[in-house]
C-alpha positions as a Markdown table, in Angstrom:
| # | Residue | x | y | z |
|---|---|---|---|---|
| 1 | Met | -47.8 | 15.5 | 48.6 |
| 2 | Ala | -51.6 | 15.6 | 48.4 |
| 3 | Thr | -51.6 | 12.4 | 46.5 |
| 4 | Lys | -49.6 | 10.7 | 49.2 |
| 5 | Ala | -52.6 | 11.2 | 51.6 |
| 6 | Val | -54.5 | 8.7 | 49.5 |
| 7 | Ile | -52.2 | 5.8 | 50.4 |
| 8 | Pro | -53.5 | 5.3 | 54.0 |
| 9 | Phe | -57.0 | 5.2 | 52.5 |
| 10 | Leu | -55.9 | 2.5 | 50.0 |
| 11 | Ile | -54.3 | 0.5 | 52.7 |
| 12 | Ala | -57.4 | 0.6 | 54.9 |
| 13 | Met | -59.6 | -0.4 | 52.1 |
| 14 | Met | -57.3 | -3.2 | 51.0 |
| 15 | Leu | -57.4 | -4.6 | 54.6 |
| 16 | Leu | -61.2 | -4.1 | 54.9 |
| 17 | Thr | -62.0 | -5.8 | 51.6 |
| 18 | Gly | -59.4 | -8.6 | 52.2 |
| 19 | Val | -60.9 | -9.4 | 55.6 |
| 20 | Cys | -64.4 | -9.3 | 54.2 |
| 21 | Asn | -63.6 | -11.8 | 51.5 |
| 22 | Thr | -62.8 | -14.6 | 53.9 |
| 23 | Leu | -65.4 | -13.7 | 56.6 |
| 24 | Leu | -68.3 | -13.3 | 54.1 |
| 25 | Thr | -67.4 | -16.6 | 52.5 |
| 26 | Lys | -67.3 | -18.4 | 55.9 |
| 27 | Tyr | -70.6 | -16.7 | 56.8 |
| 28 | Gln | -72.2 | -18.2 | 53.7 |
| 29 | Asp | -70.9 | -21.6 | 54.7 |
| 30 | Leu | -72.7 | -21.3 | 58.0 |
| 31 | Gln | -76.1 | -20.6 | 56.5 |
| 32 | Cys | -78.7 | -23.4 | 56.9 |
| 33 | Val | -80.4 | -24.2 | 53.6 |
| 34 | Arg | -82.3 | -27.5 | 54.3 |
| 35 | Asn | -84.0 | -29.2 | 57.3 |
| 36 | Cys | -83.4 | -26.1 | 59.4 |
| 37 | Asp | -86.2 | -26.9 | 61.8 |
| 38 | Ser | -85.0 | -30.5 | 62.4 |
| 39 | Thr | -84.2 | -31.5 | 66.0 |
| 40 | Asp | -81.6 | -33.9 | 64.6 |
| 41 | Pro | -78.4 | -31.8 | 63.9 |
| 42 | Glu | -77.1 | -34.4 | 61.5 |
| 43 | Lys | -80.0 | -33.7 | 59.1 |
| 44 | Ile | -79.4 | -30.0 | 59.1 |
| 45 | Gln | -77.6 | -29.0 | 55.8 |
| 46 | Arg | -75.7 | -25.8 | 55.4 |
| 47 | Phe | -74.7 | -23.9 | 52.3 |
| 48 | Ser | -72.0 | -26.0 | 50.6 |
| 49 | Gln | -71.4 | -24.7 | 47.1 |
| 50 | Pro | -67.7 | -24.1 | 46.6 |
| 51 | Val | -68.0 | -23.9 | 42.8 |
| 52 | Ile | -70.6 | -21.2 | 43.0 |
| 53 | Gln | -68.3 | -19.3 | 45.4 |
| 54 | Thr | -65.6 | -19.6 | 42.8 |
| 55 | Ala | -67.9 | -18.2 | 40.2 |
| 56 | Gln | -68.6 | -15.3 | 42.6 |
| 57 | Met | -64.9 | -14.5 | 42.8 |
| 58 | Phe | -64.5 | -14.4 | 39.0 |
| 59 | Ile | -67.5 | -12.1 | 38.6 |
| 60 | Gly | -65.9 | -9.8 | 41.1 |
| 61 | Glu | -62.7 | -9.9 | 39.2 |
| 62 | Ala | -64.5 | -9.3 | 35.9 |
| 63 | Gly | -66.1 | -6.3 | 37.6 |
| 64 | Cys | -62.8 | -4.6 | 37.4 |
| 65 | Trp | -63.8 | -3.8 | 33.8 |
| 66 | Leu | -66.3 | -1.3 | 35.2 |
| 67 | Val | -63.5 | 0.6 | 36.8 |
| 68 | Ile | -61.4 | 0.5 | 33.6 |
| 69 | Ala | -64.4 | 1.8 | 31.6 |
| 70 | Ala | -65.0 | 4.6 | 34.1 |
| 71 | Phe | -61.4 | 5.6 | 34.0 |
| 72 | Thr | -61.4 | 5.5 | 30.1 |
| 73 | Leu | -64.4 | 7.7 | 29.9 |
| 74 | Tyr | -63.0 | 10.1 | 32.5 |
| 75 | Ser | -59.6 | 10.4 | 30.8 |
| 76 | Arg | -61.2 | 10.8 | 27.4 |
| 77 | Phe | -63.9 | 13.4 | 28.1 |
| 78 | Phe | -63.1 | 15.1 | 31.4 |
| 79 | Ala | -59.3 | 14.9 | 31.9 |
| 80 | Lys | -57.8 | 15.9 | 28.5 |
| 81 | Asp | -55.7 | 18.5 | 30.2 |
| 82 | Ala | -54.4 | 16.2 | 33.0 |
| 83 | Pro | -51.0 | 14.9 | 31.8 |
| 84 | Leu | -50.6 | 12.7 | 34.8 |
| 85 | Leu | -53.4 | 10.4 | 33.4 |
| 86 | His | -51.6 | 9.9 | 30.1 |
| 87 | Arg | -47.9 | 9.9 | 30.9 |
| 88 | Gly | -47.8 | 6.3 | 31.9 |
| 89 | Tyr | -46.4 | 4.5 | 34.9 |
| 90 | Glu | -42.7 | 4.5 | 35.3 |
| 91 | Gln | -41.1 | 1.9 | 37.6 |
| 92 | Val | -38.7 | 3.4 | 40.1 |
| 93 | Gly | -36.0 | 1.8 | 42.1 |
| 94 | Ser | -36.4 | 0.3 | 45.5 |
| 95 | Glu | -35.8 | 2.2 | 48.7 |
| 96 | Asp | -32.3 | 0.7 | 48.9 |
| 97 | Ser | -31.2 | 1.9 | 45.4 |
| 98 | Thr | -28.4 | 4.5 | 45.1 |
| 99 | Ile | -29.5 | 8.0 | 44.3 |
| 100 | Ile | -27.2 | 9.7 | 41.8 |
| 101 | Asp | -26.7 | 13.5 | 42.0 |
| 102 | Thr | -27.2 | 14.5 | 38.4 |
| 103 | Pro | -28.6 | 18.0 | 37.8 |
| 104 | Asp | -32.1 | 18.4 | 36.5 |
| 105 | Glu | -32.2 | 15.1 | 34.7 |
| 106 | Val | -33.5 | 12.7 | 37.3 |
| 107 | Ala | -35.8 | 15.2 | 39.0 |
| 108 | Pro | -38.6 | 15.2 | 36.4 |
| 109 | Thr | -39.0 | 11.4 | 36.5 |
| 110 | Ser | -39.1 | 11.4 | 40.3 |
| 111 | Ser | -41.5 | 14.2 | 40.4 |
| 112 | Thr | -43.7 | 12.6 | 37.8 |
| 113 | His | -43.8 | 9.4 | 39.8 |
| 114 | Glu | -44.6 | 11.2 | 43.0 |
| 115 | Glu | -47.3 | 13.3 | 41.5 |
| 116 | Thr | -49.1 | 10.5 | 39.8 |
| 117 | Ile | -52.4 | 9.7 | 41.6 |
| 118 | Pro | -51.7 | 6.4 | 43.5 |
| 119 | Ala | -55.2 | 5.0 | 42.9 |
| 120 | Ile | -54.9 | 5.1 | 39.1 |
| 121 | Lys | -51.5 | 3.4 | 38.7 |
| 122 | Pro | -53.1 | -0.1 | 38.2 |
| 123 | Leu | -54.8 | 1.5 | 35.2 |
| 124 | Ile | -51.6 | 2.8 | 33.5 |
| 125 | Pro | -49.3 | 0.6 | 31.5 |
| 126 | Asn | -45.6 | 0.2 | 32.2 |
| 127 | Thr | -43.3 | 2.4 | 30.1 |
| 128 | Asp | -41.1 | -0.3 | 28.7 |
| 129 | Glu | -40.5 | -2.1 | 25.4 |
| 130 | Arg | -42.5 | -5.3 | 25.9 |
| 131 | Ile | -45.0 | -6.4 | 23.3 |
| 132 | Pro | -48.6 | -5.2 | 24.1 |
| 133 | Leu | -50.8 | -8.1 | 25.2 |
| 134 | Val | -53.6 | -7.6 | 22.7 |
| 135 | Gly | -55.5 | -9.7 | 20.2 |
| 136 | Trp | -55.1 | -13.5 | 20.4 |
| 137 | Arg | -52.4 | -13.1 | 23.0 |
| 138 | Val | -55.0 | -12.2 | 25.6 |
| 139 | Phe | -56.1 | -15.8 | 25.6 |
| 140 | Leu | -52.7 | -16.6 | 27.3 |
| 141 | Leu | -54.3 | -15.3 | 30.5 |
| 142 | Ala | -56.8 | -18.2 | 30.4 |
| 143 | Met | -54.0 | -20.5 | 31.6 |
| 144 | Pro | -53.5 | -18.7 | 35.0 |
| 145 | Ala | -57.3 | -18.3 | 35.2 |
| 146 | Cys | -57.7 | -22.1 | 35.1 |
| 147 | Cys | -55.1 | -22.4 | 37.8 |
| 148 | Asp | -57.0 | -19.8 | 39.9 |
| 149 | Leu | -60.2 | -21.7 | 39.3 |
| 150 | Thr | -58.8 | -25.0 | 40.6 |
| 151 | Gly | -57.0 | -23.5 | 43.6 |
| 152 | Thr | -59.9 | -21.3 | 44.7 |
| 153 | Thr | -62.4 | -24.2 | 44.5 |
| 154 | Leu | -60.2 | -26.4 | 46.6 |
| 155 | Met | -59.8 | -23.6 | 49.1 |
| 156 | Asn | -63.5 | -23.0 | 49.3 |
| 157 | Val | -64.1 | -26.7 | 50.0 |
| 158 | Gly | -61.4 | -26.6 | 52.7 |
| 159 | Leu | -63.0 | -23.6 | 54.3 |
| 160 | Leu | -66.1 | -25.7 | 54.9 |
| 161 | Phe | -64.2 | -27.8 | 57.4 |
| 162 | Val | -61.9 | -25.3 | 59.2 |
| 163 | Ala | -62.1 | -22.0 | 61.0 |
| 164 | Ala | -61.6 | -18.8 | 59.0 |
| 165 | Ser | -58.3 | -18.0 | 60.7 |
| 166 | Ile | -56.8 | -21.4 | 60.1 |
| 167 | Tyr | -57.9 | -21.1 | 56.5 |
| 168 | Gln | -56.1 | -17.8 | 56.1 |
| 169 | Met | -53.0 | -19.0 | 58.0 |
| 170 | Thr | -52.7 | -22.2 | 55.9 |
| 171 | Arg | -52.7 | -20.1 | 52.8 |
| 172 | Gly | -49.2 | -19.0 | 54.0 |
| 173 | Ala | -47.9 | -22.2 | 52.4 |
| 174 | Leu | -48.1 | -20.3 | 49.1 |
| 175 | Ile | -44.6 | -18.8 | 49.6 |
| 176 | Leu | -43.2 | -22.3 | 49.7 |
| 177 | Phe | -44.5 | -23.3 | 46.3 |
| 178 | Val | -43.8 | -19.9 | 44.7 |
| 179 | Gly | -40.2 | -20.2 | 45.8 |
| 180 | Leu | -39.9 | -23.8 | 44.5 |
| 181 | Phe | -41.6 | -23.0 | 41.2 |
| 182 | Ser | -39.6 | -19.8 | 40.7 |
| 183 | Val | -36.3 | -21.7 | 41.0 |
| 184 | Val | -37.4 | -24.6 | 38.8 |
| 185 | Phe | -39.3 | -22.7 | 36.0 |
| 186 | Leu | -38.1 | -19.1 | 36.2 |
| 187 | His | -34.5 | -19.9 | 37.2 |
| 188 | Arg | -34.5 | -17.6 | 40.1 |
| 189 | Lys | -31.9 | -17.9 | 42.9 |
| 190 | Ile | -32.8 | -18.6 | 46.5 |
| 191 | Tyr | -30.2 | -18.3 | 49.2 |
| 192 | Leu | -29.6 | -20.6 | 52.1 |
| 193 | Tyr | -31.4 | -18.5 | 54.7 |
| 194 | Gln | -34.4 | -18.3 | 52.3 |
| 195 | Trp | -34.6 | -22.0 | 52.1 |
| 196 | Ser | -34.6 | -22.2 | 55.9 |
| 197 | Ala | -37.4 | -19.6 | 55.9 |
| 198 | Leu | -39.4 | -21.9 | 53.6 |
| 199 | Phe | -39.0 | -24.8 | 56.0 |
| 200 | Ile | -40.1 | -22.5 | 58.9 |
| 201 | Val | -43.2 | -21.7 | 56.9 |
| 202 | Val | -43.9 | -25.4 | 56.4 |
| 203 | Ala | -43.5 | -26.0 | 60.1 |
| 204 | Gly | -45.9 | -23.1 | 60.8 |
| 205 | Val | -48.6 | -24.5 | 58.5 |
| 206 | Ala | -48.1 | -27.9 | 60.2 |
| 207 | Val | -48.6 | -26.5 | 63.6 |
| 208 | Val | -51.7 | -24.5 | 62.5 |
| 209 | Gly | -53.1 | -27.7 | 61.0 |
| 210 | Leu | -52.4 | -29.5 | 64.2 |
| 211 | Ala | -54.2 | -26.8 | 66.2 |
| 212 | Gly | -57.3 | -27.2 | 64.0 |
| 213 | Ala | -57.2 | -31.0 | 64.4 |
| 214 | Ile | -56.8 | -30.9 | 68.2 |
| 215 | Ala | -59.6 | -28.4 | 68.6 |
| 216 | Pro | -61.8 | -28.6 | 65.5 |
| 217 | Asn | -64.0 | -25.7 | 64.4 |
| 218 | Pro | -67.3 | -26.1 | 66.4 |
| 219 | Gln | -69.3 | -24.5 | 63.5 |
| 220 | Ala | -68.0 | -26.9 | 60.8 |
| 221 | Gln | -69.8 | -30.1 | 62.0 |
| 222 | Pro | -73.2 | -30.6 | 63.7 |
| 223 | Lys | -73.4 | -32.4 | 67.0 |
| 224 | Pro | -74.4 | -36.1 | 66.8 |
| 225 | Pro | -77.9 | -37.1 | 68.0 |
| 226 | Val | -78.2 | -38.3 | 71.6 |
| 227 | Pro | -80.1 | -41.6 | 72.2 |
| 228 | Pro | -82.8 | -41.5 | 74.9 |
| 229 | Gly | -82.0 | -42.8 | 78.4 |
| 230 | Met | -78.3 | -41.9 | 78.4 |
| 231 | Ser | -76.9 | -40.2 | 81.5 |
| 232 | Leu | -75.5 | -36.7 | 81.4 |
| 233 | Val | -71.9 | -38.0 | 81.8 |
| 234 | Ala | -72.4 | -40.5 | 79.0 |
| 235 | Ile | -74.0 | -37.9 | 76.8 |
| 236 | Arg | -71.0 | -35.6 | 77.4 |
| 237 | Asp | -68.5 | -38.3 | 76.7 |
| 238 | Ala | -70.3 | -39.5 | 73.5 |
| 239 | Val | -70.6 | -35.9 | 72.1 |
| 240 | Lys | -66.9 | -35.2 | 72.9 |
| 241 | Ala | -65.7 | -38.4 | 71.3 |
| 242 | Ala | -67.7 | -38.0 | 68.2 |
| 243 | Ala | -66.7 | -34.4 | 67.8 |
| 244 | Val | -63.0 | -35.1 | 68.2 |
| 245 | Ser | -63.0 | -38.1 | 65.8 |
| 246 | Ser | -65.1 | -36.6 | 63.0 |
| 247 | Gly | -64.1 | -33.0 | 63.5 |
| 248 | Ala | -60.4 | -33.7 | 63.7 |
| 249 | Leu | -60.5 | -35.8 | 60.5 |
| 250 | Gln | -62.4 | -33.1 | 58.6 |
| 251 | Ser | -60.1 | -30.4 | 59.9 |
| 252 | Ile | -57.1 | -32.3 | 58.7 |
| 253 | Val | -58.7 | -32.9 | 55.3 |
| 254 | Gly | -59.6 | -29.2 | 55.1 |
| 255 | Val | -56.0 | -28.1 | 55.9 |
| 256 | Phe | -54.5 | -30.4 | 53.3 |
| 257 | Met | -57.0 | -29.2 | 50.7 |
| 258 | Ile | -56.1 | -25.5 | 51.4 |
| 259 | Ala | -52.4 | -26.2 | 51.5 |
| 260 | Gly | -52.6 | -28.3 | 48.3 |
| 261 | Ala | -54.5 | -25.5 | 46.6 |
| 262 | Gln | -51.5 | -23.2 | 47.0 |
| 263 | Ile | -49.8 | -25.4 | 44.3 |
| 264 | Phe | -52.3 | -24.1 | 41.8 |
| 265 | Thr | -52.1 | -20.6 | 43.1 |
| 266 | Ala | -48.3 | -20.6 | 42.9 |
| 267 | Thr | -48.6 | -22.0 | 39.3 |
| 268 | Gln | -50.9 | -19.2 | 38.5 |
| 269 | Phe | -48.4 | -16.6 | 39.8 |
| 270 | Val | -45.5 | -18.2 | 37.9 |
| 271 | Leu | -47.6 | -18.3 | 34.7 |
| 272 | Glu | -48.6 | -14.6 | 35.1 |
| 273 | Glu | -44.9 | -13.8 | 35.6 |
| 274 | Trp | -43.8 | -15.7 | 32.5 |
| 275 | Ile | -46.5 | -14.0 | 30.4 |
| 276 | Leu | -45.9 | -10.5 | 31.7 |
| 277 | Glu | -42.2 | -10.7 | 31.3 |
| 278 | Gln | -42.8 | -10.8 | 27.6 |
| 279 | Tyr | -46.0 | -8.8 | 27.2 |
| 280 | Ala | -47.2 | -5.6 | 28.6 |
| 281 | Leu | -50.7 | -5.0 | 30.0 |
| 282 | Glu | -52.3 | -2.8 | 32.6 |
| 283 | Pro | -52.4 | -4.8 | 35.9 |
| 284 | Leu | -56.2 | -4.2 | 36.4 |
| 285 | Lys | -56.8 | -5.5 | 32.9 |
| 286 | Val | -54.9 | -8.7 | 33.7 |
| 287 | Val | -57.3 | -9.2 | 36.6 |
| 288 | Gly | -60.3 | -8.3 | 34.4 |
| 289 | Trp | -59.4 | -10.7 | 31.7 |
| 290 | Glu | -58.7 | -13.5 | 34.1 |
| 291 | Gly | -62.1 | -12.9 | 35.7 |
| 292 | Val | -63.8 | -13.2 | 32.3 |
| 293 | Phe | -62.0 | -16.4 | 31.3 |
| 294 | Gly | -62.3 | -17.9 | 34.7 |
| 295 | Phe | -66.1 | -17.3 | 34.9 |
| 296 | Leu | -66.6 | -18.8 | 31.4 |
| 297 | Val | -64.6 | -21.9 | 32.2 |
| 298 | Thr | -66.3 | -22.2 | 35.6 |
| 299 | Phe | -69.8 | -21.9 | 34.1 |
| 300 | Val | -69.1 | -24.5 | 31.4 |
| 301 | Gly | -67.6 | -26.8 | 34.1 |
| 302 | Met | -70.6 | -26.3 | 36.3 |
| 303 | Val | -73.0 | -27.3 | 33.5 |
| 304 | Ile | -70.9 | -30.4 | 32.6 |
| 305 | Leu | -70.5 | -31.5 | 36.3 |
| 306 | His | -74.2 | -30.9 | 36.9 |
| 307 | Leu | -75.2 | -33.1 | 34.0 |
| 308 | Ala | -72.6 | -35.8 | 34.8 |
| 309 | Ile | -72.8 | -35.8 | 38.7 |
| 310 | Gly | -75.2 | -33.2 | 40.1 |
| 311 | Arg | -78.4 | -34.5 | 38.8 |
| 312 | Thr | -77.7 | -38.1 | 39.8 |
| 313 | Asp | -79.0 | -39.6 | 43.1 |
| 314 | Ala | -75.5 | -39.7 | 44.5 |
| 315 | Gly | -74.7 | -36.1 | 43.5 |
| 316 | Arg | -78.1 | -34.5 | 44.3 |
| 317 | Asn | -77.7 | -31.6 | 46.8 |
| 318 | Gly | -74.0 | -31.9 | 46.6 |
| 319 | Tyr | -71.2 | -29.6 | 45.4 |
| 320 | Phe | -72.0 | -30.0 | 41.7 |
| 321 | Asp | -75.8 | -29.7 | 41.9 |
| 322 | Met | -76.1 | -26.5 | 39.9 |
| 323 | Gln | -79.9 | -26.4 | 40.2 |
| 324 | Glu | -79.8 | -26.7 | 44.0 |
| 325 | Gly | -77.1 | -24.2 | 44.3 |
| 326 | Trp | -79.1 | -21.6 | 42.3 |
| 327 | Arg | -82.1 | -22.3 | 44.5 |
| 328 | Glu | -80.1 | -21.7 | 47.6 |
| 329 | Val | -78.6 | -18.5 | 46.4 |
| 330 | Thr | -82.0 | -17.0 | 45.2 |
| 331 | Gln | -84.2 | -18.4 | 47.9 |
| 332 | Tyr | -82.2 | -17.3 | 51.0 |
| 333 | Pro | -81.7 | -13.5 | 51.2 |
| 334 | Ser | -78.6 | -13.9 | 53.5 |
| 335 | Ile | -76.8 | -15.9 | 50.9 |
| 336 | Ala | -77.9 | -13.7 | 48.0 |
| 337 | Val | -76.8 | -10.5 | 49.8 |
| 338 | Thr | -73.5 | -11.9 | 50.8 |
| 339 | Ser | -72.9 | -13.1 | 47.3 |
| 340 | Val | -73.2 | -9.6 | 46.0 |
| 341 | Leu | -71.0 | -8.3 | 48.8 |
| 342 | Ile | -68.3 | -10.9 | 48.1 |
| 343 | Met | -68.2 | -9.9 | 44.4 |
| 344 | Ile | -67.8 | -6.2 | 45.4 |
| 345 | Ser | -65.2 | -7.0 | 48.1 |
| 346 | Ile | -63.2 | -9.1 | 45.7 |
| 347 | Gly | -63.3 | -6.5 | 43.0 |
| 348 | Gly | -62.3 | -3.9 | 45.6 |
| 349 | Phe | -59.5 | -6.0 | 47.0 |
| 350 | Asn | -57.9 | -6.4 | 43.6 |
| 351 | Phe | -58.1 | -2.7 | 42.8 |
| 352 | Phe | -56.9 | -1.5 | 46.2 |
| 353 | Gly | -54.3 | -4.3 | 46.4 |
| 354 | Leu | -52.8 | -3.4 | 43.0 |
| 355 | Ser | -52.8 | 0.3 | 44.0 |
| 356 | Ile | -50.8 | -0.7 | 47.1 |
| 357 | Thr | -48.5 | -2.9 | 45.0 |
| 358 | Arg | -47.5 | 0.0 | 42.9 |
| 359 | Asn | -47.1 | 2.5 | 45.7 |
| 360 | Val | -45.4 | 0.8 | 48.6 |
| 361 | Ser | -42.6 | -1.7 | 49.2 |
| 362 | Ala | -42.7 | -5.5 | 49.4 |
| 363 | Thr | -42.0 | -5.0 | 53.1 |
| 364 | Ala | -45.3 | -3.1 | 53.6 |
| 365 | Arg | -47.3 | -5.6 | 51.6 |
| 366 | Ser | -46.0 | -8.5 | 53.7 |
| 367 | Ile | -46.9 | -6.7 | 56.9 |
| 368 | Leu | -50.4 | -5.8 | 55.5 |
| 369 | Asp | -51.1 | -9.5 | 54.7 |
| 370 | Thr | -50.1 | -10.4 | 58.2 |
| 371 | Cys | -52.5 | -7.8 | 59.6 |
| 372 | Arg | -55.2 | -9.2 | 57.4 |
| 373 | Thr | -54.8 | -12.7 | 58.8 |
| 374 | Leu | -54.7 | -11.2 | 62.4 |
| 375 | Phe | -57.9 | -9.2 | 61.8 |
| 376 | Ile | -59.7 | -12.3 | 60.5 |
| 377 | Trp | -58.6 | -14.2 | 63.5 |
| 378 | Ile | -59.8 | -11.5 | 65.9 |
| 379 | Val | -63.2 | -11.0 | 64.2 |
| 380 | Ser | -63.8 | -14.8 | 64.1 |
| 381 | Leu | -63.1 | -15.0 | 67.8 |
| 382 | Gly | -65.4 | -12.1 | 68.5 |
| 383 | Leu | -68.2 | -13.7 | 66.5 |
| 384 | Gly | -67.8 | -17.0 | 68.3 |
| 385 | Trp | -67.0 | -18.9 | 65.1 |
| 386 | Glu | -63.9 | -20.4 | 66.7 |
| 387 | Thr | -62.2 | -20.8 | 70.0 |
| 388 | Phe | -58.8 | -19.5 | 71.2 |
| 389 | Lys | -55.9 | -21.9 | 70.7 |
| 390 | Trp | -52.4 | -21.3 | 72.1 |
| 391 | Leu | -51.0 | -23.8 | 69.6 |
| 392 | Gln | -52.4 | -21.6 | 66.8 |
| 393 | Ile | -50.4 | -18.7 | 68.1 |
| 394 | Val | -47.2 | -20.7 | 67.8 |
| 395 | Gly | -48.0 | -21.7 | 64.2 |
| 396 | Phe | -48.9 | -18.1 | 63.3 |
| 397 | Ala | -45.7 | -16.8 | 64.8 |
| 398 | Leu | -43.7 | -19.4 | 62.7 |
| 399 | Leu | -45.6 | -18.4 | 59.6 |
| 400 | Val | -44.9 | -14.7 | 60.1 |
| 401 | Tyr | -41.2 | -15.1 | 61.0 |
| 402 | Gly | -40.7 | -17.4 | 58.0 |
| 403 | Thr | -42.4 | -15.0 | 55.6 |
| 404 | Phe | -40.6 | -12.0 | 57.0 |
| 405 | Leu | -37.3 | -13.8 | 56.8 |
| 406 | Phe | -37.9 | -14.9 | 53.2 |
| 407 | Asn | -38.8 | -11.3 | 52.2 |
| 408 | Asp | -35.8 | -9.8 | 54.0 |
| 409 | Ile | -37.9 | -7.9 | 56.5 |
| 410 | Val | -36.0 | -9.5 | 59.4 |
| 411 | Arg | -32.3 | -10.4 | 59.3 |
| 412 | Pro | -31.1 | -14.0 | 59.4 |
| 413 | Pro | -29.8 | -15.1 | 62.8 |
| 414 | Leu | -26.4 | -16.1 | 61.5 |
| 415 | Lys | -24.1 | -13.6 | 59.9 |
| 416 | Ala | -22.9 | -16.1 | 57.3 |
| 417 | Cys | -26.4 | -16.1 | 55.9 |
| 418 | Val | -26.6 | -12.4 | 55.4 |
| 419 | Gln | -26.2 | -11.4 | 51.7 |
| 420 | Arg | -24.1 | -8.5 | 50.7 |
| 421 | Gln | -26.3 | -7.9 | 47.7 |
| 422 | Lys | -30.1 | -7.6 | 47.7 |
| 423 | Pro | -31.6 | -10.9 | 46.5 |
| 424 | Glu | -33.4 | -10.9 | 43.2 |
| 425 | Pro | -37.2 | -10.8 | 43.6 |
| 426 | Leu | -38.8 | -14.1 | 42.7 |
| 427 | Leu | -41.7 | -12.4 | 40.9 |
| 428 | Pro | -40.7 | -8.9 | 39.7 |
| 429 | Glu | -44.2 | -8.3 | 38.4 |
| 430 | Glu | -45.4 | -8.7 | 42.0 |
| 431 | Pro | -48.7 | -10.5 | 41.7 |
| 432 | Ile | -51.2 | -10.4 | 44.5 |
| 433 | Glu | -53.7 | -12.9 | 45.8 |
| 434 | His | -57.0 | -12.4 | 44.0 |
| 435 | Met | -59.1 | -13.2 | 47.1 |
């Protein structure tokens, strides 16, 4: 029972690191890096390096190898007499599974599972007959890493234009694409009420996007300059009109980019599922390898884009100006410190998230992700990064209800929709968001 006491700590750390990932990235986006003393707000430039932020994420994921190395050293030299570290992870049935009263045969397996330290389960391979994912087969993980790269970069660009809470809520569109791709490529079955849940999620994302367009993030765009001689009323009307027009357009673009990025994230999850259905590898090593491959591809892409676009007159000081991005990270302590913190929080989120994945039910994970979004919203409001919007509550409620309905946390409103048998999970390997 002592090991069970670790689970609340893992849950708290998963929430903390998950919230920090989004808030620290948004904090970076708000840092001024050029013309900070200008009286003209349009000339002030903030940190806008989504590709570098993607590289930060992959470095954080690759940092999981440090945990793997520490675990390997500990188990080899200091825990030779600890059988729980070498017995392996054994998948147990869900909470709804039937318990069979067989004497003395089931008890050892259950006891072993309960006594295994929850924090080390992501480091222990599954005890099944899949082929080990070693040698050249490891390069298969480069495919989901490239999807992760594309999706994360698009989301980082979208975060430049929207509030942190709208960013997090829009990511709820992921369940729609995971559901569609699982049916098409993995031949999973989705019931009628689950299809209706997906449409509810789409409606929730649309309402959240509408909330961002009607009341754009005040931190995303600078206020336009005011010509001399204008009256206070004219100034107020001009500022309001300019903010609504440009801010609304940028918020809509940001929401579409974040929602579209979920296509690549869903593709990443489906590819991981397809690979891990055939090959066995410790979950934390999957994250570590994807971090390594993702960073290498990102770095090569950064160099190519800098040479092709970043060093040109049109691309200078833009997203692909690698030299300017490096200058901003190294010259401004606030950006450098948050970069390190983002790497640590992403590495921690993957470790704690995988620990939770192997210790609690899908119901608990869905509730935790909802709490993460709620905390991001509350902290953003407290920091003054965004304003309260009633329409956003409606969108958030639709997202939560659709997600909970899809994951069978709440019952369908019609009895005809209730399934007598528990639906097959779309992704039995239960991947988690990497950031």
